[in-house]
Amino acid sequence: MSITVADVEHVARLARLELGADEKKLFAGQMDAILGYVEKLKELNTDGVRPTSHAIPVENAFREDLVCPSIGVDKALDNAPLKSGTYFSVPKVIE
Amino acid sequence: MNIIDMTISGLHAALKSKQLSSVEATKAMLERIETVEPQVGSFITVTADHALECAATADLRIASGRMDMLTGIPLAVKDIFLTEGIRTTCGSRILENFIPPYSATSYQNLRDSGAVLLGKLNQDEFAMGSSNESSAFGVCRNPWDTTRIPGGSSGGSAAAIAARQAIATLGTDTGGSIRQPASHCGCVGLKPTYGRVSRYGVIAYASSLDQVGPLTRDVTDNAIMLSALAGYDPKDSTSVDEPVPDYVSELAGGIKGLKIGLPKEYFIAGLDPDVQKTMDAVIETYRRLGAEFVEISLPHTDYAVATYYLIATAEASSNLARYDGVRFGHRAKEAAGLLDMYTKSRSEGFGAEVKRRIMLGTYALSSGYYDAYYVKAQKARTLIMNDFIKAFESVDVMLTPVAPTPAFKIGEKVNDPLQMYLSDIFTIPVNLAGTCAMSLPAGFSADGLPIGVQLIGKPFGEEVILRAGYAFEQATEWHKATAAL
């Protein structure tokens, strides 16, 4: 295992994070140590083992297709950093 | 007895017999918070005015005879629970000014019973940490030794009880975040079975592992709290519609013939001698109370931490994608376009540990690594779950340490994330298996630091571990010790 600064930059781009030069170096070392540790899972024979995504057996939770009250536009917009009328406002998407 | 030292059951009796009012009790707690908060740092937000309003309403309710076990009891909740109209930060700068438009079901259940909210408690940012050191809102200290960590991520939830700033608190546990701080601060902390308590309105970290639970001074109080919290919630599609037992009346059944498993993988060389000594004494007490001990094996224990740090970080990287500066939370001021706004808002808002876990999770889910890391971890999770299912064929509960050492020093592990992760080695497997477990005060180190032990129960077997905890508590005095603070 060897995580380079270039790997860190690639993952940061995917995660929508911007890291400083020192942070990149620090993360490369720390991720390398942590991923090195998790390599031990390779020792496990998992042939034919089903992956678990959820520990408790539950069926899909259906509900009646009915209109229910919701929190409403005003409340939903209360925490918006920027809004315009009944919309969330964001920087221009297409120049 | 001082109000601040009371249990829920004790205060309930005093309120019921009109020896005290909820307003008096609430004022006493608020005064205590003001006095010791500079030394402890358990709270992110103290809601004094709101608390006094809740208390006045509770007193009216008590006068009208519609009293519940929690009516008028001053509580506090981790800042991960959405509280309508009350700032909720999750320990993060990115939510510094967030005022939720609705409340978490678990918190609402406490309020519906008439409980008083004293405030929102300190925690690791987004519940990511084992020491409370990743909080963006200041250090939280262990009331037993303020140079040490209270544990995490529900550090404030445990410290507030030990510092007698709240009668009981609410926390969340994804890999040990209720049990480990409860152990380090000398209180009772329960992580219920996944699905037992609604997660609706609890800010998500790792959704397949997160669970809500109470921290209290004793086991009776824990049963009272769980009774108010447990049950199906149509707003949480992963909550389970299982009957809820009367946890309080189940406590006194006794434990004669209870089969307690000791998983041999948890009694490793290098276990702290004080922790080992505590375990030995607890085993002796249970033997005296009529329990039988069986050596069992959970053979995949050694893979749990690795499995957890792939699954939890993968889920976190997906859950935390919602913090993009659009609908709520921090938005960067200077941004060249939409993508830059997302990136800058997140980079300014998240702290180092959160960034690290998002990075790890994104890596584990990224093209070319998905099968090798994420799917492999999900398969390892199956093996770990199967260990528990098999072991529970021959025992009723399991007894293990909670943490390999008592509370460590503030700053001791902050630069070595892997060492920090390994401090959760005994609590993580329970979250992966989805079952329930409780940390119980069981002794002290030579330096006077509390040490807890862990009782692990079968899925939806909370009443069995509560009963076992209650029996231990009846035979010992550990839960009555208070920090000198």
Coordinates of C-alpha atoms in Angstrom, one line a residue:
Chain A
M1 CA 0.0 0.0 0.0
S2 CA 1.3 3.4 -0.8
I3 CA -1.0 6.4 -1.0
T4 CA 0.6 9.3 -2.9
V5 CA -0.2 13.0 -2.8
A6 CA -1.7 12.5 -6.3
D7 CA -4.0 9.8 -5.0
V8 CA -5.1 12.2 -2.2
E9 CA -5.8 14.9 -4.8
H10 CA -7.9 12.6 -6.9
V11 CA -10.0 11.4 -3.9
A12 CA -10.3 15.0 -2.6
R13 CA -11.7 16.0 -6.0
L14 CA -14.3 13.2 -5.9
A15 CA -15.3 14.2 -2.3
R16 CA -15.5 17.9 -3.2
L17 CA -12.8 18.8 -0.8
E18 CA -9.9 21.2 -1.2
L19 CA -6.8 20.5 0.9
G20 CA -3.8 22.5 1.6
A21 CA -0.3 21.3 0.7
D22 CA 0.5 20.3 4.2
E23 CA -2.9 18.6 4.7
K24 CA -2.4 16.5 1.5
K25 CA 0.9 15.2 2.8
L26 CA -0.5 14.5 6.2
F27 CA -3.5 12.7 4.8
A28 CA -1.3 10.7 2.4
G29 CA 0.6 9.3 5.3
Q30 CA -2.4 8.7 7.6
M31 CA -4.5 7.1 4.9
D32 CA -1.6 4.9 4.0
A33 CA -1.3 3.7 7.6
I34 CA -5.1 3.1 7.9
L35 CA -5.4 1.4 4.6
G36 CA -2.4 -0.6 5.4
Y37 CA -4.1 -1.8 8.6
V38 CA -7.4 -2.7 6.8
E39 CA -5.3 -4.8 4.4
K40 CA -5.7 -7.6 7.0
L41 CA -9.2 -8.3 5.7
K42 CA -7.4 -9.9 2.7
E43 CA -6.4 -12.7 5.1
L44 CA -10.1 -13.7 5.4
N45 CA -11.6 -16.2 3.0
T46 CA -14.9 -14.7 2.0
D47 CA -15.7 -17.0 -0.9
G48 CA -19.4 -17.6 -1.0
V49 CA -20.1 -15.2 1.9
R50 CA -23.0 -12.8 1.3
P51 CA -22.3 -9.1 2.0
T52 CA -24.3 -7.6 4.8
S53 CA -25.6 -4.1 4.4
H54 CA -28.1 -4.2 7.3
A55 CA -27.8 -6.2 10.5
I56 CA -31.5 -6.7 11.3
P57 CA -33.7 -8.5 8.9
V58 CA -36.3 -6.0 7.8
E59 CA -38.5 -6.0 4.7
N60 CA -39.0 -3.0 2.5
A61 CA -41.1 -0.5 4.4
F62 CA -44.1 0.4 2.2
R63 CA -46.7 3.0 3.2
E64 CA -50.0 4.0 1.7
D65 CA -49.5 6.4 -1.3
L66 CA -51.3 9.3 0.4
V67 CA -50.6 13.0 0.5
C68 CA -49.4 14.0 4.0
P69 CA -48.6 17.4 5.5
S70 CA -45.0 18.5 4.9
I71 CA -42.9 21.2 6.6
G72 CA -43.8 23.7 3.9
V73 CA -41.7 26.1 1.7
D74 CA -41.1 28.8 4.3
K75 CA -39.7 26.5 6.9
A76 CA -37.7 24.6 4.4
L77 CA -36.1 27.9 3.2
D78 CA -35.4 29.2 6.7
N79 CA -31.8 27.9 6.8
A80 CA -31.0 28.7 3.2
P81 CA -27.7 30.6 3.0
L82 CA -29.2 32.5 0.1
K83 CA -32.8 32.4 -1.3
S84 CA -34.8 34.1 -4.0
G85 CA -38.6 34.0 -3.5
T86 CA -39.5 30.4 -3.0
Y87 CA -36.2 29.1 -4.3
F88 CA -32.7 28.3 -3.0
S89 CA -30.3 30.6 -4.8
V90 CA -26.9 29.3 -6.0
P91 CA -24.1 30.7 -8.2
K92 CA -24.7 30.6 -11.9
V93 CA -24.4 27.0 -13.2
I94 CA -24.1 27.8 -16.9
E95 CA -22.2 30.8 -18.1
Chain B
M1 CA -30.0 14.8 49.2
N2 CA -28.8 17.5 46.8
I3 CA -30.9 17.9 43.7
I4 CA -27.9 17.6 41.4
D5 CA -27.1 14.2 42.8
M6 CA -30.5 12.7 42.2
T7 CA -31.5 9.9 39.9
I8 CA -34.6 10.1 37.7
S9 CA -36.5 7.7 40.0
G10 CA -35.5 9.7 43.1
L11 CA -36.4 13.1 41.6
H12 CA -39.6 11.6 40.2
A13 CA -40.6 10.6 43.8
A14 CA -39.7 14.1 45.1
L15 CA -41.7 15.8 42.4
K16 CA -44.7 13.5 42.8
S17 CA -44.8 14.0 46.6
K18 CA -44.5 17.8 46.0
Q19 CA -41.3 18.0 48.1
L20 CA -39.8 19.8 45.1
S21 CA -41.0 21.5 41.9
S22 CA -39.5 21.0 38.5
V23 CA -38.7 24.7 38.4
E24 CA -36.7 24.3 41.6
A25 CA -34.9 21.2 40.2
T26 CA -34.2 22.9 36.9
K27 CA -32.8 26.0 38.5
A28 CA -30.5 23.9 40.6
M29 CA -29.2 22.1 37.5
L30 CA -28.7 25.4 35.6
E31 CA -26.8 26.8 38.6
R32 CA -24.6 23.7 38.6
I33 CA -24.0 24.0 34.9
E34 CA -22.9 27.6 35.3
T35 CA -20.6 26.7 38.1
V36 CA -18.7 23.8 36.6
E37 CA -19.0 24.3 32.9
P38 CA -15.8 26.3 32.6
Q39 CA -13.9 23.3 34.0
V40 CA -15.8 20.6 32.0
G41 CA -17.2 21.9 28.7
S42 CA -20.0 19.4 28.4
F43 CA -22.4 21.8 26.6
I44 CA -22.4 23.4 23.2
T45 CA -25.7 25.3 23.9
V46 CA -27.4 25.8 27.3
T47 CA -31.1 26.5 26.8
A48 CA -31.8 28.1 30.2
D49 CA -34.9 30.1 29.3
H50 CA -36.4 27.1 27.4
A51 CA -35.6 24.8 30.3
L52 CA -37.5 27.0 32.8
E53 CA -40.5 27.2 30.4
C54 CA -40.5 23.4 30.1
A55 CA -40.2 23.1 33.9
A56 CA -43.2 25.5 34.5
T57 CA -45.3 23.5 32.1
A58 CA -44.2 20.2 33.7
D59 CA -45.2 21.6 37.2
L60 CA -48.7 22.3 35.8
R61 CA -48.9 18.8 34.4
I62 CA -47.8 17.3 37.7
A63 CA -50.4 19.5 39.6
S64 CA -53.1 18.2 37.2
G65 CA -52.1 14.6 38.0
R66 CA -51.0 13.6 34.5
M67 CA -47.5 12.8 35.5
D68 CA -45.2 10.5 33.6
M69 CA -41.8 9.1 34.8
L70 CA -39.9 11.8 33.0
T71 CA -42.2 14.7 33.7
G72 CA -40.2 17.6 35.1
I73 CA -36.9 15.8 34.9
P74 CA -34.0 18.0 33.7
L75 CA -32.2 16.2 30.9
A76 CA -29.8 17.2 28.1
V77 CA -29.2 15.7 24.7
K78 CA -26.2 15.3 22.4
D79 CA -26.1 18.0 19.8
I80 CA -26.7 15.4 17.1
F81 CA -30.5 15.4 17.8
L82 CA -32.6 17.8 15.8
T83 CA -34.5 20.1 18.2
E84 CA -37.0 22.3 16.5
G85 CA -36.2 26.0 16.9
I86 CA -33.0 25.2 18.9
R87 CA -29.6 25.4 17.3
T88 CA -28.2 22.0 16.4
T89 CA -24.5 21.9 15.3
C90 CA -23.5 18.2 15.5
G91 CA -20.2 19.6 16.8
S92 CA -19.4 21.1 13.4
R93 CA -18.7 24.6 12.1
I94 CA -20.7 23.7 9.0
L95 CA -23.9 23.6 11.1
E96 CA -22.8 26.5 13.4
N97 CA -26.0 28.5 12.8
F98 CA -28.4 25.6 11.9
I99 CA -31.9 25.9 13.5
P100 CA -33.8 22.7 12.7
P101 CA -37.3 22.9 11.3
Y102 CA -38.4 19.7 13.0
S103 CA -37.4 17.5 16.0
A104 CA -35.9 14.0 16.2
T105 CA -38.5 11.4 17.3
S106 CA -36.4 10.3 20.2
Y107 CA -36.0 13.8 21.6
Q108 CA -39.7 14.5 20.9
N109 CA -40.6 11.3 22.9
L110 CA -38.7 12.7 25.9
R111 CA -40.4 16.1 25.6
D112 CA -43.8 14.4 25.2
S113 CA -43.2 12.7 28.5
G114 CA -42.7 16.2 30.0
A115 CA -38.9 16.1 30.3
V116 CA -37.0 19.4 30.6
L117 CA -34.3 20.2 28.1
L118 CA -31.3 21.9 29.7
G119 CA -29.3 22.1 26.6
K120 CA -27.3 20.5 23.7
L121 CA -24.2 18.5 24.6
N122 CA -20.7 18.6 23.3
Q123 CA -19.6 15.8 21.0
D124 CA -17.0 14.8 18.4
E125 CA -17.8 16.5 15.0
F126 CA -20.5 14.4 13.3
A127 CA -19.9 11.8 16.0
M128 CA -16.5 10.9 14.5
G129 CA -14.1 10.3 17.3
S130 CA -13.4 8.5 20.6
S131 CA -12.3 11.4 22.7
N132 CA -14.5 14.4 22.0
E133 CA -11.4 16.2 20.7
S134 CA -12.8 16.7 17.2
S135 CA -15.6 19.0 18.4
A136 CA -15.5 22.4 16.8
F137 CA -16.9 23.9 20.0
G138 CA -14.2 23.5 22.5
V139 CA -12.6 20.8 24.7
C140 CA -14.8 18.6 26.8
R141 CA -12.9 17.3 29.9
N142 CA -13.4 14.2 32.1
P143 CA -14.9 15.3 35.4
W144 CA -12.8 12.6 37.2
D145 CA -9.6 14.1 35.9
T146 CA -9.8 17.2 33.8
T147 CA -6.5 16.5 32.1
R148 CA -8.1 13.5 30.5
I149 CA -10.7 12.9 27.7
P150 CA -14.3 12.0 28.6
G151 CA -14.4 9.6 25.7
G152 CA -16.4 10.0 22.6
S153 CA -18.2 10.7 20.5
S154 CA -20.9 11.3 23.1
G155 CA -18.3 12.9 25.4
G156 CA -20.6 15.7 26.6
S157 CA -23.4 13.2 27.3
A158 CA -21.2 11.2 29.8
A159 CA -19.3 14.2 31.2
A160 CA -22.6 16.1 32.0
I161 CA -23.7 13.2 34.2
A162 CA -20.4 12.7 36.0
A163 CA -20.2 16.5 36.6
R164 CA -23.9 16.4 37.8
Q165 CA -25.0 18.9 35.2
A166 CA -27.9 16.7 34.0
I167 CA -29.9 13.9 35.6
A168 CA -29.7 11.8 32.5
T169 CA -28.7 12.4 28.8
L170 CA -29.2 11.1 25.3
G171 CA -26.3 9.9 23.1
T172 CA -25.7 8.0 19.9
D173 CA -23.5 5.0 19.4
T174 CA -22.0 4.0 16.0
G175 CA -18.9 2.2 17.1
G176 CA -19.0 2.6 20.9
S177 CA -19.9 6.3 21.2
I178 CA -22.3 5.8 24.2
R179 CA -20.5 2.9 25.9
Q180 CA -16.9 4.1 25.9
P181 CA -17.6 7.6 27.3
A182 CA -20.0 6.0 29.9
S183 CA -17.2 3.7 30.9
H184 CA -14.6 6.6 31.1
C185 CA -17.0 8.8 33.1
G186 CA -18.5 6.2 35.4
C187 CA -22.1 6.2 34.2
V188 CA -24.5 3.6 32.7
G189 CA -24.7 3.8 28.9
L190 CA -26.9 1.6 26.7
K191 CA -26.7 1.1 23.0
P192 CA -30.0 -0.6 22.1
T193 CA -30.4 -3.0 19.2
Y194 CA -30.4 -1.4 15.8
G195 CA -34.0 -0.6 15.0
R196 CA -35.1 -0.5 18.6
V197 CA -35.1 3.4 18.8
S198 CA -36.0 5.7 15.9
R199 CA -33.1 7.4 14.1
Y200 CA -35.5 10.0 12.5
G201 CA -34.0 13.5 13.0
V202 CA -30.7 12.2 14.2
I203 CA -27.9 13.6 12.1
A204 CA -26.5 10.6 10.1
Y205 CA -23.0 9.4 10.4
A206 CA -23.1 5.7 9.3
S207 CA -26.7 4.8 8.9
S208 CA -26.4 1.0 9.1
L209 CA -24.6 1.3 12.5
D210 CA -26.0 4.5 14.2
Q211 CA -28.3 3.9 17.2
V212 CA -29.7 6.2 19.9
G213 CA -29.5 5.4 23.6
P214 CA -29.6 6.8 27.2
L215 CA -26.8 7.6 29.6
T216 CA -27.8 7.6 33.3
R217 CA -26.5 7.3 36.8
D218 CA -28.0 3.9 37.4
V219 CA -29.6 1.0 35.6
T220 CA -33.2 1.8 36.8
D221 CA -32.9 5.2 35.2
N222 CA -31.6 3.6 32.0
A223 CA -34.7 1.3 31.9
I224 CA -37.0 4.4 32.5
M225 CA -35.3 6.2 29.6
L226 CA -35.4 3.3 27.2
S227 CA -39.1 2.8 27.9
A228 CA -39.7 6.3 26.7
L229 CA -37.5 5.9 23.7
A230 CA -38.1 2.4 22.3
G231 CA -40.7 1.6 19.7
Y232 CA -41.5 1.6 16.0
D233 CA -41.5 5.0 14.2
P234 CA -43.2 5.2 10.8
K235 CA -40.8 8.0 10.0
D236 CA -37.8 5.7 10.3
S237 CA -38.1 2.8 7.8
T238 CA -35.3 0.9 9.6
S239 CA -37.0 1.0 13.0
V240 CA -38.5 -2.3 13.9
D241 CA -42.0 -3.1 15.0
E242 CA -41.2 -5.4 17.9
P243 CA -43.2 -5.3 21.1
V244 CA -41.6 -3.1 23.8
P245 CA -41.3 -4.8 27.2
D246 CA -41.8 -2.9 30.4
Y247 CA -38.1 -2.5 31.1
V248 CA -38.5 -1.2 34.6
S249 CA -40.7 -4.0 35.9
E250 CA -38.3 -6.6 34.2
L251 CA -35.4 -5.4 36.3
A252 CA -35.9 -7.3 39.5
G253 CA -36.1 -10.8 38.1
G254 CA -32.7 -11.9 39.4
I255 CA -30.0 -13.7 37.4
K256 CA -29.8 -17.2 39.0
G257 CA -28.7 -19.6 36.3
L258 CA -28.0 -16.8 33.8
K259 CA -25.4 -18.1 31.3
I260 CA -22.7 -15.5 30.8
G261 CA -20.3 -15.9 27.9
L262 CA -16.7 -14.7 28.1
P263 CA -15.4 -14.3 24.6
K264 CA -11.7 -15.4 24.8
E265 CA -10.7 -13.0 22.0
Y266 CA -11.5 -10.0 24.3
F267 CA -9.1 -11.1 27.0
I268 CA -6.0 -10.2 25.1
A269 CA -2.5 -9.9 26.3
G270 CA -1.8 -6.3 26.9
L271 CA -5.1 -5.5 28.4
D272 CA -4.6 -2.7 31.0
P273 CA -4.0 -4.4 34.4
D274 CA -6.6 -2.2 36.1
V275 CA -9.2 -3.2 33.4
Q276 CA -8.2 -6.9 33.9
K277 CA -8.6 -6.6 37.7
T278 CA -12.0 -5.0 37.3
M279 CA -13.1 -7.8 35.0
D280 CA -11.9 -10.4 37.4
A281 CA -13.9 -8.8 40.3
V282 CA -17.0 -8.5 38.2
I283 CA -16.9 -12.1 37.2
E284 CA -16.5 -13.0 40.9
T285 CA -19.6 -10.9 41.8
Y286 CA -21.7 -12.5 39.1
R287 CA -20.6 -16.0 40.2
R288 CA -21.7 -15.1 43.7
L289 CA -25.1 -14.0 42.4
G290 CA -25.7 -17.3 40.8
A291 CA -24.6 -16.8 37.2
E292 CA -22.8 -19.5 35.2
F293 CA -19.8 -18.7 33.1
V294 CA -19.0 -20.2 29.7
E295 CA -15.9 -19.6 27.6
I296 CA -17.0 -18.7 24.1
S297 CA -15.3 -17.6 20.9
L298 CA -15.9 -14.8 18.5
P299 CA -13.2 -15.8 16.0
H300 CA -13.5 -12.7 13.7
T301 CA -13.0 -10.1 16.5
D302 CA -9.6 -9.1 15.2
Y303 CA -11.1 -8.0 11.9
A304 CA -13.8 -5.8 13.4
V305 CA -12.0 -2.5 13.5
A306 CA -10.8 -2.8 9.9
T307 CA -14.3 -3.7 8.8
Y308 CA -15.8 -0.9 10.7
Y309 CA -13.5 1.8 9.4
L310 CA -14.4 0.8 5.8
I311 CA -18.1 0.5 6.2
A312 CA -18.6 3.5 8.5
T313 CA -16.4 5.8 6.4
A314 CA -18.1 4.7 3.2
E315 CA -21.5 5.5 4.6
A316 CA -20.2 8.8 6.1
S317 CA -18.8 9.9 2.7
S318 CA -22.2 9.4 1.2
N319 CA -24.3 10.8 4.1
L320 CA -22.1 13.9 4.3
A321 CA -22.4 14.7 0.6
R322 CA -25.6 16.7 1.6
Y323 CA -23.4 19.5 3.1
D324 CA -23.0 21.5 0.0
G325 CA -23.8 25.0 1.1
V326 CA -27.1 25.0 -0.9
R327 CA -30.0 24.4 1.4
F328 CA -28.6 24.8 4.9
G329 CA -25.3 25.0 6.7
H330 CA -22.2 27.1 5.9
R331 CA -21.7 28.6 2.4
A332 CA -18.4 29.9 1.4
K333 CA -18.4 33.6 0.6
E334 CA -16.0 33.7 -2.3
A335 CA -16.6 31.1 -4.9
A336 CA -16.1 31.0 -8.7
G337 CA -19.2 29.1 -9.7
L338 CA -21.3 26.3 -8.3
L339 CA -18.7 23.5 -8.1
D340 CA -16.2 25.8 -6.4
M341 CA -19.0 26.9 -4.0
Y342 CA -19.6 23.2 -3.0
T343 CA -15.9 22.5 -2.5
K344 CA -15.0 25.7 -0.6
S345 CA -18.1 25.4 1.7
R346 CA -17.2 21.9 2.6
S347 CA -13.5 22.6 3.0
E348 CA -14.2 25.6 5.3
G349 CA -16.9 23.8 7.3
F350 CA -15.5 20.4 8.0
G351 CA -12.7 19.7 10.5
A352 CA -9.8 17.4 10.0
E353 CA -11.2 14.1 11.3
V354 CA -14.4 14.5 9.2
K355 CA -12.4 15.3 6.1
R356 CA -10.1 12.2 6.8
R357 CA -13.1 9.9 7.1
I358 CA -14.8 11.3 4.0
M359 CA -11.6 10.8 2.2
L360 CA -11.2 7.2 3.4
G361 CA -14.9 6.4 2.6
T362 CA -14.6 8.0 -0.9
Y363 CA -11.5 6.0 -1.6
A364 CA -13.1 2.7 -0.5
L365 CA -16.1 3.4 -2.7
S366 CA -14.2 4.7 -5.7
S367 CA -13.8 2.9 -9.0
G368 CA -11.4 0.0 -8.8
Y369 CA -11.4 -0.3 -5.0
Y370 CA -15.2 -0.9 -4.3
D371 CA -15.0 -4.7 -4.4
A372 CA -11.6 -4.9 -2.7
Y373 CA -12.5 -2.6 0.2
Y374 CA -16.2 -2.0 0.6
V375 CA -17.7 -5.3 -0.5
K376 CA -14.9 -7.2 1.3
A377 CA -15.8 -5.3 4.5
Q378 CA -19.5 -6.1 4.0
K379 CA -18.6 -9.8 3.7
A380 CA -16.4 -9.6 6.8
R381 CA -19.4 -8.0 8.6
T382 CA -21.4 -11.2 7.8
L383 CA -18.7 -13.3 9.4
I384 CA -18.7 -11.1 12.5
M385 CA -22.5 -11.2 12.8
N386 CA -22.4 -15.0 12.4
D387 CA -19.9 -15.2 15.3
F388 CA -22.5 -13.5 17.5
I389 CA -25.4 -15.6 16.3
K390 CA -23.4 -18.8 17.0
A391 CA -22.1 -17.7 20.4
F392 CA -25.6 -16.7 21.5
E393 CA -26.8 -20.3 20.9
S394 CA -25.0 -21.3 24.2
V395 CA -25.2 -18.1 26.3
D396 CA -27.7 -15.5 27.4
V397 CA -25.4 -12.5 27.6
M398 CA -21.7 -11.8 27.1
L399 CA -19.4 -9.9 29.5
T400 CA -16.4 -8.0 28.2
P401 CA -14.3 -4.9 28.9
V402 CA -15.6 -1.7 27.3
A403 CA -12.3 -0.1 26.5
P404 CA -8.7 -1.5 26.6
T405 CA -7.6 1.3 29.0
P406 CA -9.2 3.9 31.3
A407 CA -9.6 7.5 29.9
F408 CA -6.4 8.6 28.2
K409 CA -4.9 12.1 28.3
I410 CA -6.2 15.0 26.2
G411 CA -3.9 15.2 23.2
E412 CA -2.4 11.8 23.7
K413 CA -3.8 10.1 20.5
V414 CA -4.8 13.1 18.5
N415 CA -2.0 12.9 16.0
D416 CA -2.3 9.1 15.5
P417 CA -5.8 8.4 14.1
L418 CA -5.1 4.6 13.8
Q419 CA -4.3 4.4 17.5
M420 CA -7.5 6.3 18.3
Y421 CA -9.5 3.9 16.1
L422 CA -8.1 0.9 17.9
S423 CA -9.4 2.2 21.3
D424 CA -12.9 1.1 20.1
I425 CA -11.8 -2.5 19.6
F426 CA -14.3 -4.0 22.1
T427 CA -17.3 -1.9 21.3
I428 CA -17.3 -1.9 17.4
P429 CA -18.2 -5.6 16.9
V430 CA -21.6 -5.0 18.6
N431 CA -22.5 -2.3 16.1
L432 CA -21.5 -4.5 13.2
A433 CA -23.7 -7.3 14.6
G434 CA -26.5 -4.8 15.2
T435 CA -27.2 -6.1 18.7
C436 CA -27.5 -4.4 22.1
A437 CA -24.9 -3.7 24.8
M438 CA -24.5 -1.7 28.0
S439 CA -21.6 -0.2 29.8
L440 CA -21.8 -0.5 33.6
P441 CA -19.7 1.2 36.2
A442 CA -17.6 -1.5 37.8
G443 CA -14.5 -0.1 39.4
F444 CA -11.6 2.3 39.4
S445 CA -8.0 2.4 38.2
A446 CA -5.2 3.0 40.7
D447 CA -5.4 6.6 39.6
G448 CA -9.0 6.9 40.5
L449 CA -10.4 6.7 36.9
P450 CA -13.8 4.9 36.4
I451 CA -13.7 1.6 34.6
G452 CA -16.9 0.1 33.0
V453 CA -17.7 -3.4 31.9
Q454 CA -19.8 -4.3 28.9
L455 CA -22.8 -6.6 28.9
I456 CA -23.8 -7.7 25.4
G457 CA -27.3 -9.0 24.8
K458 CA -29.1 -10.8 22.0
P459 CA -31.0 -8.6 19.5
F460 CA -34.0 -7.0 21.2
G461 CA -32.8 -8.5 24.5
E462 CA -32.3 -5.2 26.3
E463 CA -34.3 -6.4 29.3
V464 CA -31.9 -9.2 29.9
I465 CA -28.8 -7.0 30.0
L466 CA -30.7 -4.4 32.1
R467 CA -31.7 -7.1 34.6
A468 CA -28.1 -8.4 34.7
G469 CA -26.8 -4.8 35.2
Y470 CA -29.4 -4.2 37.9
A471 CA -28.4 -7.3 39.8
F472 CA -24.8 -6.2 39.8
E473 CA -25.7 -2.7 40.9
Q474 CA -27.7 -4.1 43.8
A475 CA -24.6 -6.0 45.0
T476 CA -22.1 -3.2 44.5
E477 CA -21.6 0.5 45.2
W478 CA -19.6 1.7 42.1
H479 CA -22.5 3.6 40.5
K480 CA -22.8 5.7 43.7
A481 CA -19.3 7.2 43.5
T482 CA -19.2 10.8 42.4
A483 CA -16.3 12.9 40.9
A484 CA -14.8 15.4 43.3
L485 CA -15.4 18.2 40.9

